[in-house]
Every structure is written in C-alpha cells, then in structure tokens.
XYZ file of C-alpha atoms in Angstrom:
108
model
C 79.228 91.697 53.651
C 82.734 91.556 55.736
C 82.945 94.201 57.889
C 85.851 96.068 56.493
C 83.982 96.475 53.242
C 83.077 100.758 53.391
C 80.962 100.274 50.425
C 76.965 99.442 50.885
C 75.200 96.224 49.887
C 73.204 98.662 48.063
C 74.104 101.696 45.386
C 73.518 105.054 47.077
C 72.383 107.435 44.556
C 74.264 110.910 45.226
C 73.141 113.274 42.813
C 70.099 112.762 40.342
C 69.052 115.888 38.479
C 65.456 117.251 38.473
C 63.417 116.358 35.308
C 62.679 120.194 34.645
C 66.590 120.646 34.898
C 66.903 118.056 32.101
C 64.266 119.320 30.251
C 65.888 122.835 30.284
C 69.149 121.514 29.346
C 68.550 119.414 26.698
C 66.450 122.456 24.988
C 69.378 124.464 25.689
C 71.442 121.827 23.715
C 69.323 121.692 20.632
C 69.486 125.933 20.657
C 73.100 125.637 20.648
C 73.530 123.440 18.329
C 70.633 124.791 15.521
C 72.622 128.740 16.067
C 75.900 126.778 15.595
C 74.913 125.472 12.416
C 74.830 129.414 11.075
C 78.470 129.414 12.139
C 79.957 126.725 10.029
C 83.266 127.378 8.260
C 82.931 130.621 9.856
C 84.968 132.839 12.428
C 83.709 132.937 15.579
C 84.514 134.258 19.006
C 83.703 131.521 21.632
C 83.250 132.062 25.368
C 83.672 129.226 27.886
C 81.319 129.104 31.020
C 85.025 129.363 32.901
C 85.486 132.144 31.227
C 88.339 131.105 28.209
C 87.782 133.061 24.827
C 88.901 131.422 21.809
C 88.961 132.743 18.248
C 88.475 130.510 15.762
C 86.825 129.053 12.698
C 83.513 126.398 13.001
C 84.672 123.271 11.319
C 82.494 120.679 12.476
C 79.326 120.155 14.844
C 77.847 116.656 16.371
C 75.213 116.170 19.071
C 78.058 116.779 21.974
C 81.049 119.181 20.598
C 81.355 122.198 18.347
C 84.859 121.797 16.677
C 86.992 125.141 16.596
C 90.278 125.394 14.091
C 92.340 127.456 16.462
C 95.475 129.609 15.157
C 98.200 128.195 18.069
C 100.564 131.834 18.783
C 104.509 131.386 18.764
C 104.183 131.448 23.004
C 102.055 128.672 22.972
C 103.961 126.930 20.843
C 107.079 127.379 22.730
C 105.572 126.063 25.771
C 107.424 122.688 27.254
C 104.723 120.349 26.806
C 102.092 120.542 24.677
C 100.201 117.797 23.314
C 98.877 119.953 20.224
C 102.058 121.360 18.639
C 102.929 120.326 15.275
C 105.889 121.862 13.667
C 104.550 121.996 10.015
C 100.860 123.390 10.791
C 99.920 125.826 13.545
C 96.616 125.538 13.800
C 94.596 122.817 15.866
C 90.894 121.589 16.195
C 89.874 121.806 19.558
C 86.617 119.984 20.409
C 84.458 122.165 22.823
C 82.006 120.937 25.152
C 78.337 121.852 23.810
C 77.740 122.363 27.683
C 80.785 124.438 28.683
C 79.301 127.271 25.852
C 78.487 130.304 27.137
C 78.849 132.531 24.285
C 79.255 132.400 20.712
C 79.678 135.467 18.693
C 80.368 135.608 14.621
C 83.235 137.584 13.599
C 83.038 139.428 10.399
C-alpha cells in the first residue's frame, strides 16, 4: 500500500444498525404498508418526518414507497424550474419513502 493512500487496507465499518432497531423498523414498515392499503384511491393528508404536509390521493403502494397524486398549485407551477410541470396536466404523482412518513390522515 502506498504511503499516500488515505484509505485503510481493510474496510472500516462506520455505522451498523442495532438488530433490535432493524426489527423495529421492519415492523413499522409492515404496519405502514398494511394501514396504507386502506387508503388506496382515497384522499389523504400525509405528514413527513421533516415536517412537509401534502394532500392528495394514494394511487399505488409498494414495499418502499407510497405514491401520492397531488394537484400542483399555480404558484408552484410558475417557478423557474419545476421538473414536475406539465402544461397539459396540473397533477403529479410523488413517490414518498415509507420510512419518512409520520402520519397519514384520511380526508373525507
């Protein structure tokens, strides 16, 4: 190994999740998926861990994401760069990571 190489010869583990934590996260994910199935094709309000709140309709669900169809408001659509902008349709489908969900509320 060269003296100028900043990397160790053997990989060094920087972080490893505790097995109890992993089991807890897997159980939480299974619970979110099960509860989200009841929300399919229904209007919901979703609160994310970082604080964002979105309202839309659940259109799909898989093992990692819940797909939420949201209507774009005129202010969002006028931003200089918006990758979701479609002049023919004011709605987009956002994939939301299940681990980032804090709350899902059915809107009647």
